[in-house]
Amino acid sequence: DACDFSVRTSNALETFCRSRSVPGATATLADLARMATEGDLLRTRNFARRSLNEIRAAMIAAGLTLRKE
């Protein structure tokens, strides 16, 4: 899942992955679909609504959704 996210979104995703002890601090969209809810992402430092919308759009394009709360 090579996505072209903004720098801010990429950094926020890296922070989220580190907080979840994801190896290499990177996760695929499928990984995010399995392990994250919108609330999980928004509670991550520097993860704002704009980043969530960017990720949500990429996931929709890939036929994925985040976990339900």
PDB file of N, CA and C in Angstrom:
ATOM      1  N   ASP A   1       0.834  -1.197   0.000  1.00  0.00           N
ATOM      2  CA  ASP A   1       0.000   0.000   0.000  1.00  0.00           C
ATOM      3  C   ASP A   1       0.870   1.249   0.000  1.00  0.00           C
ATOM      4  N   ALA A   2       1.497   1.538  -1.090  1.00  0.00           N
ATOM      5  CA  ALA A   2       2.324   2.735  -1.181  1.00  0.00           C
ATOM      6  C   ALA A   2       1.410   3.934  -1.425  1.00  0.00           C
ATOM      7  N   CYS A   3       1.273   4.777  -0.422  1.00  0.00           N
ATOM      8  CA  CYS A   3       0.401   5.950  -0.517  1.00  0.00           C
ATOM      9  C   CYS A   3       1.253   7.205  -0.478  1.00  0.00           C
ATOM     10  N   ASP A   4       0.777   8.202  -1.156  1.00  0.00           N
ATOM     11  CA  ASP A   4       1.462   9.487  -1.162  1.00  0.00           C
ATOM     12  C   ASP A   4       0.791  10.421  -0.168  1.00  0.00           C
ATOM     13  N   PHE A   5       1.040  10.192   1.110  1.00  0.00           N
ATOM     14  CA  PHE A   5       0.462  11.046   2.133  1.00  0.00           C
ATOM     15  C   PHE A   5       1.305  12.293   2.309  1.00  0.00           C
ATOM     16  N   SER A   6       0.679  13.350   2.829  1.00  0.00           N
ATOM     17  CA  SER A   6       1.419  14.567   3.149  1.00  0.00           C
ATOM     18  C   SER A   6       2.446  14.243   4.230  1.00  0.00           C
ATOM     19  N   VAL A   7       3.414  15.118   4.376  1.00  0.00           N
ATOM     20  CA  VAL A   7       4.452  14.920   5.387  1.00  0.00           C
ATOM     21  C   VAL A   7       3.828  14.851   6.774  1.00  0.00           C
ATOM     22  N   ARG A   8       2.885  15.725   7.045  1.00  0.00           N
ATOM     23  CA  ARG A   8       2.240  15.746   8.366  1.00  0.00           C
ATOM     24  C   ARG A   8       1.527  14.414   8.652  1.00  0.00           C
ATOM     25  N   THR A   9       0.792  13.915   7.671  1.00  0.00           N
ATOM     26  CA  THR A   9       0.085  12.655   7.850  1.00  0.00           C
ATOM     27  C   THR A   9       1.066  11.500   8.003  1.00  0.00           C
ATOM     28  N   SER A  10       2.116  11.492   7.199  1.00  0.00           N
ATOM     29  CA  SER A  10       3.140  10.442   7.298  1.00  0.00           C
ATOM     30  C   SER A  10       3.782  10.438   8.678  1.00  0.00           C
ATOM     31  N   ASN A  11       4.099  11.614   9.182  1.00  0.00           N
ATOM     32  CA  ASN A  11       4.705  11.711  10.517  1.00  0.00           C
ATOM     33  C   ASN A  11       3.733  11.260  11.600  1.00  0.00           C
ATOM     34  N   ALA A  12       2.481  11.644  11.480  1.00  0.00           N
ATOM     35  CA  ALA A  12       1.481  11.241  12.462  1.00  0.00           C
ATOM     36  C   ALA A  12       1.277   9.724  12.430  1.00  0.00           C
ATOM     37  N   LEU A  13       1.278   9.138  11.240  1.00  0.00           N
ATOM     38  CA  LEU A  13       1.147   7.685  11.125  1.00  0.00           C
ATOM     39  C   LEU A  13       2.346   6.978  11.748  1.00  0.00           C
ATOM     40  N   GLU A  14       3.514   7.538  11.547  1.00  0.00           N
ATOM     41  CA  GLU A  14       4.714   6.955  12.148  1.00  0.00           C
ATOM     42  C   GLU A  14       4.621   6.994  13.674  1.00  0.00           C
ATOM     43  N   THR A  15       4.146   8.113  14.218  1.00  0.00           N
ATOM     44  CA  THR A  15       3.961   8.231  15.661  1.00  0.00           C
ATOM     45  C   THR A  15       2.953   7.202  16.155  1.00  0.00           C
ATOM     46  N   PHE A  16       1.850   7.045  15.426  1.00  0.00           N
ATOM     47  CA  PHE A  16       0.837   6.054  15.807  1.00  0.00           C
ATOM     48  C   PHE A  16       1.440   4.648  15.793  1.00  0.00           C
ATOM     49  N   CYS A  17       2.182   4.320  14.750  1.00  0.00           N
ATOM     50  CA  CYS A  17       2.768   2.980  14.631  1.00  0.00           C
ATOM     51  C   CYS A  17       3.781   2.720  15.743  1.00  0.00           C
ATOM     52  N   ARG A  18       4.582   3.732  16.083  1.00  0.00           N
ATOM     53  CA  ARG A  18       5.533   3.564  17.193  1.00  0.00           C
ATOM     54  C   ARG A  18       4.788   3.317  18.492  1.00  0.00           C
ATOM     55  N   SER A  19       3.674   4.002  18.690  1.00  0.00           N
ATOM     56  CA  SER A  19       2.912   3.823  19.930  1.00  0.00           C
ATOM     57  C   SER A  19       2.298   2.430  20.013  1.00  0.00           C
ATOM     58  N   ARG A  20       2.117   1.787  18.889  1.00  0.00           N
ATOM     59  CA  ARG A  20       1.565   0.430  18.831  1.00  0.00           C
ATOM     60  C   ARG A  20       2.657  -0.627  18.652  1.00  0.00           C
ATOM     61  N   SER A  21       3.914  -0.198  18.744  1.00  0.00           N
ATOM     62  CA  SER A  21       5.070  -1.097  18.602  1.00  0.00           C
ATOM     63  C   SER A  21       5.066  -1.851  17.274  1.00  0.00           C
ATOM     64  N   VAL A  22       4.690  -1.152  16.203  1.00  0.00           N
ATOM     65  CA  VAL A  22       4.717  -1.748  14.871  1.00  0.00           C
ATOM     66  C   VAL A  22       6.165  -1.758  14.393  1.00  0.00           C
ATOM     67  N   PRO A  23       6.681  -2.924  13.979  1.00  0.00           N
ATOM     68  CA  PRO A  23       8.079  -3.001  13.525  1.00  0.00           C
ATOM     69  C   PRO A  23       8.360  -2.015  12.402  1.00  0.00           C
ATOM     70  N   GLY A  24       9.453  -1.292  12.539  1.00  0.00           N
ATOM     71  CA  GLY A  24       9.828  -0.308  11.530  1.00  0.00           C
ATOM     72  C   GLY A  24       8.964   0.933  11.524  1.00  0.00           C
ATOM     73  N   ALA A  25       8.017   0.998  12.441  1.00  0.00           N
ATOM     74  CA  ALA A  25       7.100   2.145  12.577  1.00  0.00           C
ATOM     75  C   ALA A  25       6.361   2.448  11.282  1.00  0.00           C
ATOM     76  N   THR A  26       6.070   1.407  10.497  1.00  0.00           N
ATOM     77  CA  THR A  26       5.260   1.590   9.294  1.00  0.00           C
ATOM     78  C   THR A  26       4.184   0.518   9.266  1.00  0.00           C
ATOM     79  N   ALA A  27       3.039   0.877   8.742  1.00  0.00           N
ATOM     80  CA  ALA A  27       1.927  -0.063   8.635  1.00  0.00           C
ATOM     81  C   ALA A  27       1.272   0.119   7.275  1.00  0.00           C
ATOM     82  N   THR A  28       0.758  -0.967   6.731  1.00  0.00           N
ATOM     83  CA  THR A  28       0.011  -0.875   5.483  1.00  0.00           C
ATOM     84  C   THR A  28      -1.403  -0.400   5.803  1.00  0.00           C
ATOM     85  N   LEU A  29      -2.142  -0.034   4.775  1.00  0.00           N
ATOM     86  CA  LEU A  29      -3.537   0.340   4.993  1.00  0.00           C
ATOM     87  C   LEU A  29      -4.311  -0.839   5.573  1.00  0.00           C
ATOM     88  N   ALA A  30      -3.993  -2.041   5.136  1.00  0.00           N
ATOM     89  CA  ALA A  30      -4.668  -3.225   5.685  1.00  0.00           C
ATOM     90  C   ALA A  30      -4.357  -3.381   7.174  1.00  0.00           C
ATOM     91  N   ASP A  31      -3.104  -3.087   7.576  1.00  0.00           N
ATOM     92  CA  ASP A  31      -2.744  -3.119   8.999  1.00  0.00           C
ATOM     93  C   ASP A  31      -3.589  -2.115   9.774  1.00  0.00           C
ATOM     94  N   LEU A  32      -3.699  -0.905   9.239  1.00  0.00           N
ATOM     95  CA  LEU A  32      -4.492   0.129   9.915  1.00  0.00           C
ATOM     96  C   LEU A  32      -5.954  -0.297  10.038  1.00  0.00           C
ATOM     97  N   ALA A  33      -6.478  -0.924   8.984  1.00  0.00           N
ATOM     98  CA  ALA A  33      -7.873  -1.369   9.008  1.00  0.00           C
ATOM     99  C   ALA A  33      -8.094  -2.373  10.134  1.00  0.00           C
ATOM    100  N   ARG A  34      -7.094  -3.196  10.422  1.00  0.00           N
ATOM    101  CA  ARG A  34      -7.219  -4.212  11.470  1.00  0.00           C
ATOM    102  C   ARG A  34      -6.999  -3.654  12.873  1.00  0.00           C
ATOM    103  N   MET A  35      -6.140  -2.640  13.008  1.00  0.00           N
ATOM    104  CA  MET A  35      -5.748  -2.252  14.364  1.00  0.00           C
ATOM    105  C   MET A  35      -6.197  -0.875  14.818  1.00  0.00           C
ATOM    106  N   ALA A  36      -6.795  -0.063  13.966  1.00  0.00           N
ATOM    107  CA  ALA A  36      -7.076   1.322  14.364  1.00  0.00           C
ATOM    108  C   ALA A  36      -8.532   1.710  14.166  1.00  0.00           C
ATOM    109  N   THR A  37      -9.011   2.525  15.082  1.00  0.00           N
ATOM    110  CA  THR A  37     -10.302   3.190  14.919  1.00  0.00           C
ATOM    111  C   THR A  37      -9.996   4.668  14.667  1.00  0.00           C
ATOM    112  N   GLU A  38     -11.005   5.413  14.252  1.00  0.00           N
ATOM    113  CA  GLU A  38     -10.800   6.855  14.065  1.00  0.00           C
ATOM    114  C   GLU A  38     -10.344   7.493  15.372  1.00  0.00           C
ATOM    115  N   GLY A  39     -10.962   7.081  16.467  1.00  0.00           N
ATOM    116  CA  GLY A  39     -10.602   7.624  17.783  1.00  0.00           C
ATOM    117  C   GLY A  39      -9.155   7.340  18.141  1.00  0.00           C
ATOM    118  N   ASP A  40      -8.685   6.116  17.842  1.00  0.00           N
ATOM    119  CA  ASP A  40      -7.287   5.769  18.100  1.00  0.00           C
ATOM    120  C   ASP A  40      -6.357   6.735  17.371  1.00  0.00           C
ATOM    121  N   LEU A  41      -6.657   6.966  16.115  1.00  0.00           N
ATOM    122  CA  LEU A  41      -5.794   7.840  15.312  1.00  0.00           C
ATOM    123  C   LEU A  41      -5.853   9.280  15.823  1.00  0.00           C
ATOM    124  N   LEU A  42      -7.056   9.768  16.095  1.00  0.00           N
ATOM    125  CA  LEU A  42      -7.203  11.161  16.536  1.00  0.00           C
ATOM    126  C   LEU A  42      -6.590  11.416  17.908  1.00  0.00           C
ATOM    127  N   ARG A  43      -6.445  10.386  18.727  1.00  0.00           N
ATOM    128  CA  ARG A  43      -5.796  10.550  20.030  1.00  0.00           C
ATOM    129  C   ARG A  43      -4.269  10.567  19.912  1.00  0.00           C
ATOM    130  N   THR A  44      -3.754  10.272  18.738  1.00  0.00           N
ATOM    131  CA  THR A  44      -2.307  10.281  18.511  1.00  0.00           C
ATOM    132  C   THR A  44      -1.831  11.719  18.369  1.00  0.00           C
ATOM    133  N   ARG A  45      -0.692  12.014  18.992  1.00  0.00           N
ATOM    134  CA  ARG A  45      -0.119  13.357  18.935  1.00  0.00           C
ATOM    135  C   ARG A  45       0.044  13.805  17.478  1.00  0.00           C
ATOM    136  N   ASN A  46      -0.345  15.028  17.178  1.00  0.00           N
ATOM    137  CA  ASN A  46      -0.254  15.655  15.858  1.00  0.00           C
ATOM    138  C   ASN A  46      -1.116  14.990  14.791  1.00  0.00           C
ATOM    139  N   PHE A  47      -2.072  14.186  15.195  1.00  0.00           N
ATOM    140  CA  PHE A  47      -2.960  13.542  14.234  1.00  0.00           C
ATOM    141  C   PHE A  47      -4.265  14.311  14.237  1.00  0.00           C
ATOM    142  N   ALA A  48      -4.490  15.089  13.200  1.00  0.00           N
ATOM    143  CA  ALA A  48      -5.668  15.950  13.139  1.00  0.00           C
ATOM    144  C   ALA A  48      -6.684  15.395  12.136  1.00  0.00           C
ATOM    145  N   ARG A  49      -7.819  16.022  12.086  1.00  0.00           N
ATOM    146  CA  ARG A  49      -8.919  15.623  11.207  1.00  0.00           C
ATOM    147  C   ARG A  49      -8.462  15.573   9.740  1.00  0.00           C
ATOM    148  N   ARG A  50      -7.630  16.493   9.330  1.00  0.00           N
ATOM    149  CA  ARG A  50      -7.150  16.528   7.943  1.00  0.00           C
ATOM    150  C   ARG A  50      -6.371  15.246   7.608  1.00  0.00           C
ATOM    151  N   SER A  51      -5.526  14.789   8.528  1.00  0.00           N
ATOM    152  CA  SER A  51      -4.783  13.546   8.326  1.00  0.00           C
ATOM    153  C   SER A  51      -5.737  12.360   8.273  1.00  0.00           C
ATOM    154  N   LEU A  52      -6.734  12.365   9.152  1.00  0.00           N
ATOM    155  CA  LEU A  52      -7.719  11.289   9.157  1.00  0.00           C
ATOM    156  C   LEU A  52      -8.448  11.232   7.817  1.00  0.00           C
ATOM    157  N   ASN A  53      -8.848  12.384   7.298  1.00  0.00           N
ATOM    158  CA  ASN A  53      -9.545  12.426   6.017  1.00  0.00           C
ATOM    159  C   ASN A  53      -8.659  11.911   4.887  1.00  0.00           C
ATOM    160  N   GLU A  54      -7.390  12.243   4.936  1.00  0.00           N
ATOM    161  CA  GLU A  54      -6.440  11.787   3.925  1.00  0.00           C
ATOM    162  C   GLU A  54      -6.315  10.253   3.958  1.00  0.00           C
ATOM    163  N   ILE A  55      -6.214   9.704   5.149  1.00  0.00           N
ATOM    164  CA  ILE A  55      -6.095   8.258   5.295  1.00  0.00           C
ATOM    165  C   ILE A  55      -7.409   7.570   4.911  1.00  0.00           C
ATOM    166  N   ARG A  56      -8.511   8.150   5.349  1.00  0.00           N
ATOM    167  CA  ARG A  56      -9.817   7.570   5.021  1.00  0.00           C
ATOM    168  C   ARG A  56     -10.018   7.502   3.500  1.00  0.00           C
ATOM    169  N   ALA A  57      -9.623   8.549   2.777  1.00  0.00           N
ATOM    170  CA  ALA A  57      -9.766   8.567   1.322  1.00  0.00           C
ATOM    171  C   ALA A  57      -8.918   7.462   0.674  1.00  0.00           C
ATOM    172  N   ALA A  58      -7.698   7.283   1.166  1.00  0.00           N
ATOM    173  CA  ALA A  58      -6.829   6.229   0.629  1.00  0.00           C
ATOM    174  C   ALA A  58      -7.412   4.853   0.922  1.00  0.00           C
ATOM    175  N   MET A  59      -7.996   4.695   2.105  1.00  0.00           N
ATOM    176  CA  MET A  59      -8.576   3.404   2.468  1.00  0.00           C
ATOM    177  C   MET A  59      -9.812   3.101   1.629  1.00  0.00           C
ATOM    178  N   ILE A  60     -10.631   4.093   1.388  1.00  0.00           N
ATOM    179  CA  ILE A  60     -11.820   3.901   0.534  1.00  0.00           C
ATOM    180  C   ILE A  60     -11.377   3.481  -0.859  1.00  0.00           C
ATOM    181  N   ALA A  61     -10.354   4.143  -1.383  1.00  0.00           N
ATOM    182  CA  ALA A  61      -9.841   3.797  -2.709  1.00  0.00           C
ATOM    183  C   ALA A  61      -9.321   2.355  -2.757  1.00  0.00           C
ATOM    184  N   ALA A  62      -8.843   1.872  -1.621  1.00  0.00           N
ATOM    185  CA  ALA A  62      -8.321   0.502  -1.531  1.00  0.00           C
ATOM    186  C   ALA A  62      -9.398  -0.493  -1.105  1.00  0.00           C
ATOM    187  N   GLY A  63     -10.627  -0.020  -0.878  1.00  0.00           N
ATOM    188  CA  GLY A  63     -11.717  -0.889  -0.465  1.00  0.00           C
ATOM    189  C   GLY A  63     -11.644  -1.306   0.990  1.00  0.00           C
ATOM    190  N   LEU A  64     -11.027  -0.469   1.835  1.00  0.00           N
ATOM    191  CA  LEU A  64     -10.854  -0.772   3.252  1.00  0.00           C
ATOM    192  C   LEU A  64     -11.540   0.277   4.122  1.00  0.00           C
ATOM    193  N   THR A  65     -11.768  -0.067   5.361  1.00  0.00           N
ATOM    194  CA  THR A  65     -12.288   0.891   6.344  1.00  0.00           C
ATOM    195  C   THR A  65     -11.584   0.657   7.667  1.00  0.00           C
ATOM    196  N   LEU A  66     -11.593   1.675   8.509  1.00  0.00           N
ATOM    197  CA  LEU A  66     -11.034   1.535   9.853  1.00  0.00           C
ATOM    198  C   LEU A  66     -11.981   0.706  10.720  1.00  0.00           C
ATOM    199  N   ARG A  67     -11.447   0.135  11.785  1.00  0.00           N
ATOM    200  CA  ARG A  67     -12.287  -0.612  12.734  1.00  0.00           C
ATOM    201  C   ARG A  67     -13.359   0.296  13.317  1.00  0.00           C
ATOM    202  N   LYS A  68     -14.444  -0.305  13.712  1.00  0.00           N
ATOM    203  CA  LYS A  68     -15.504   0.462  14.394  1.00  0.00           C
ATOM    204  C   LYS A  68     -15.104   0.707  15.828  1.00  0.00           C
ATOM    205  N   GLU A  69     -15.556   1.829  16.393  1.00  0.00           N
ATOM    206  CA  GLU A  69     -15.249   2.200  17.787  1.00  0.00           C
ATOM    207  C   GLU A  69     -15.720   1.154  18.757  1.00  0.00           C
TER     208      GLU A  69
END
